[in-house]
DNA sequence: AATGAATGAGGCTTCATTCAT
DNA sequence: AATGAATGAAGCCTCATTCAT
């Protein structure tokens, strides 16, 4: 029940009013916990302590809430990937760091991770398209690291880079299904293992 | 009222009534296409060409339809895994074959794959528990193969077997998200790549 | 409060179920009494003694109810006009009879008359177009009688036939605004006066 | 809270605040275009470029806006009728002029004409009563002209004066339904035709 | 003179399910 | 084996209005 997205409110201090952020926060928590369709607007506003009208003052619709959540996730993930991919150092190190980080971030915002693949259907077709396009760009950025390593002979090219990326991100996205924040493994530990597996599978 | 589930076992194509199977088939297609909650009973029966009464003759509820789908998937996957795991030959070969097969089967029944992780929320809590338990047994059977290899020194034990399995199945389950049957890659090709990556990551 | 549309149920005996007709009847009464927007679906079904679900079993939406009412009115009026216009006899007599009849029918179905011009806005654009087209055909049929009289010299052509028709039907349609069934004037009396005025204004 | 209506009398273009007039103007346009209920306060203020608070500063309520519109129409029409009825000259000429003028005025303020009969339902009962009373006085003033002509033998009394007036005004009020300012007919032309028809129908 | 956040009531509609036949 | 009418609960959303500033 930890509000996984608490860090988001730091995003734009000054502009973000409390109520809007609280609505987004509770919506995230509830969508992750019981799914978009099984969460009623009534439940969200009750959790925040306002009325429906307030929600419709800040958001166009229930779908709009979801859209905002997707936007937030996409923005955050791309930011972090760029940071690691553009760093200095050997490609193997950069890939390992980026891989570890996406696991850690996914675990820190586990609600977002759950929602991302559970609720794609609920987005309006055109929004879905935007999300997928943004997602593709993200994958491509990651894939380029693999290709870079393959070209320089650091990584094996037995399996196409594209597929390596799909393989890896499938694992990451499914963290929402099984990872338990109260369990024995920290996000960093899982991240290290996942990154190790990725790098191991790429050894020439 | 509960005439339905009793019949499930006689799934021989010749004995089974067409209507029941067609209902299950269309439900699977529609749940995969647009999600459980966004599919109405009306749409399912319309797709089959019968009325609601017919559906409620064969199934207790809309949830019951979903339960049947889960049952079918779990049964099939366990059957196939057992077949490959219990075969003769070196553990590396058996693991590779099982890994490839689960990909191929997931791709052949892509709708089932999509539904499995999309609709877990919709199952009644006790059914969810059963499904998770069955799923755990499945993972354990797979994990045992990895452990066997680690114990015999064929596989590295740098990463815990449990985690290797979670890593691998995350990738498999996410096939529903990106795999396109009309695309350039056959299920067998993806299966081979995935199995190769798994084995590569386990090299000592 | 007389159900002005009672005669409609004779339209298709055998096919029309009681509930559907009763819904249409109460909707007509209430739309005329307080306007479409100020009548809630709840009020309609309460007046009939069923639940909302029943209404949505027979009609697609509240708008659909209105559409049906328009269809009924248009059908009835065209039928009657055709009957009088196609009769035997001098054109002056036929026009007088048709004019009288439209007044009598408008008064007998006063609720329909009120609704017709009050609720055009509420129809979906495409339905509105259909209604207007049908209405135009009706006017043209009437106008043709005037033209026939003008061509044969029975009527003056000082004012264009088109305008004579608009002039006359404005009066007819506004009956809903002032006519009181419990007042001193019968529909036939008003009809005679209106028809007399029409014919008088057409004297050469 | 009731600061608004006091101001109505100072309608001199120079003294009046722009905002109040613009609100009334856009409200008139929108009510005519899509009906009172289908126009939201939000749409009105957006069209003017202010916020809701501004509207509630000048008007007590949305209904108050409508009341003002009715008041404006009633005042204007009575003013003009009085002008023509009290003029010099034979009654036939005065009636013809008054009849023509009401058509021209109705066409010049076509939005008002549309609203008048479309939105009567939306007025509070007591306001409705006032409007109807004022309207009756208006009709009576017109009817008196007809009676004057009938008594002096200039007009036929085959049809009661009351009915002649209802007949004529039905036509006038319905202009909002069909008259198109961009069409081939000017208001004056329609006015002449309508007045001619009225006079023709009254020929002894 | 005007804003913008927030309310609260009410509206339309969807839908899984039941039941008599 | 199957129909079709009907229910009842719940859901999303709109909107006129208020109020502190």
mmCIF file with all atom_site columns, C-alpha atoms (C1' of nucleotides) in Angstrom, chain B residues 50-51 53-54 57-58, chain F residues 1-6:
data_model
loop_
_atom_site.group_PDB
_atom_site.id
_atom_site.type_symbol
_atom_site.label_atom_id
_atom_site.label_alt_id
_atom_site.label_comp_id
_atom_site.label_asym_id
_atom_site.label_entity_id
_atom_site.label_seq_id
_atom_site.pdbx_PDB_ins_code
_atom_site.Cartn_x
_atom_site.Cartn_y
_atom_site.Cartn_z
_atom_site.occupancy
_atom_site.B_iso_or_equiv
_atom_site.pdbx_formal_charge
_atom_site.auth_seq_id
_atom_site.auth_comp_id
_atom_site.auth_asym_id
_atom_site.auth_atom_id
_atom_site.pdbx_PDB_model_num
ATOM 1  C CA    . UNK B 1 50 ? -27.590 -17.751 -29.723 1.00 0.00 ? 50 UNK B CA    1
ATOM 2  C CA    . UNK B 1 51 ? -29.295 -15.905 -26.890 1.00 0.00 ? 51 UNK B CA    1
ATOM 3  C CA    . UNK B 1 53 ? -30.432 -18.086 -22.044 1.00 0.00 ? 53 UNK B CA    1
ATOM 4  C CA    . UNK B 1 54 ? -28.324 -20.568 -23.971 1.00 0.00 ? 54 UNK B CA    1
ATOM 5  C CA    . UNK B 1 57 ? -27.670 -23.066 -19.715 1.00 0.00 ? 57 UNK B CA    1
ATOM 6  C CA    . UNK B 1 58 ? -24.082 -24.121 -20.220 1.00 0.00 ? 58 UNK B CA    1
ATOM 7  C "C1'" . DA  F 2 1  ? -32.265 -26.758 -25.210 1.00 0.00 ? 1  DA  F "C1'" 1
ATOM 8  C "C1'" . DA  F 2 2  ? -33.382 -22.206 -25.541 1.00 0.00 ? 2  DA  F "C1'" 1
ATOM 9  C "C1'" . DT  F 2 3  ? -35.986 -17.731 -25.675 1.00 0.00 ? 3  DT  F "C1'" 1
ATOM 10 C "C1'" . DG  F 2 4  ? -37.000 -13.004 -24.506 1.00 0.00 ? 4  DG  F "C1'" 1
ATOM 11 C "C1'" . DA  F 2 5  ? -38.939 -9.935  -21.244 1.00 0.00 ? 5  DA  F "C1'" 1
ATOM 12 C "C1'" . DA  F 2 6  ? -37.719 -7.721  -17.189 1.00 0.00 ? 6  DA  F "C1'" 1
#
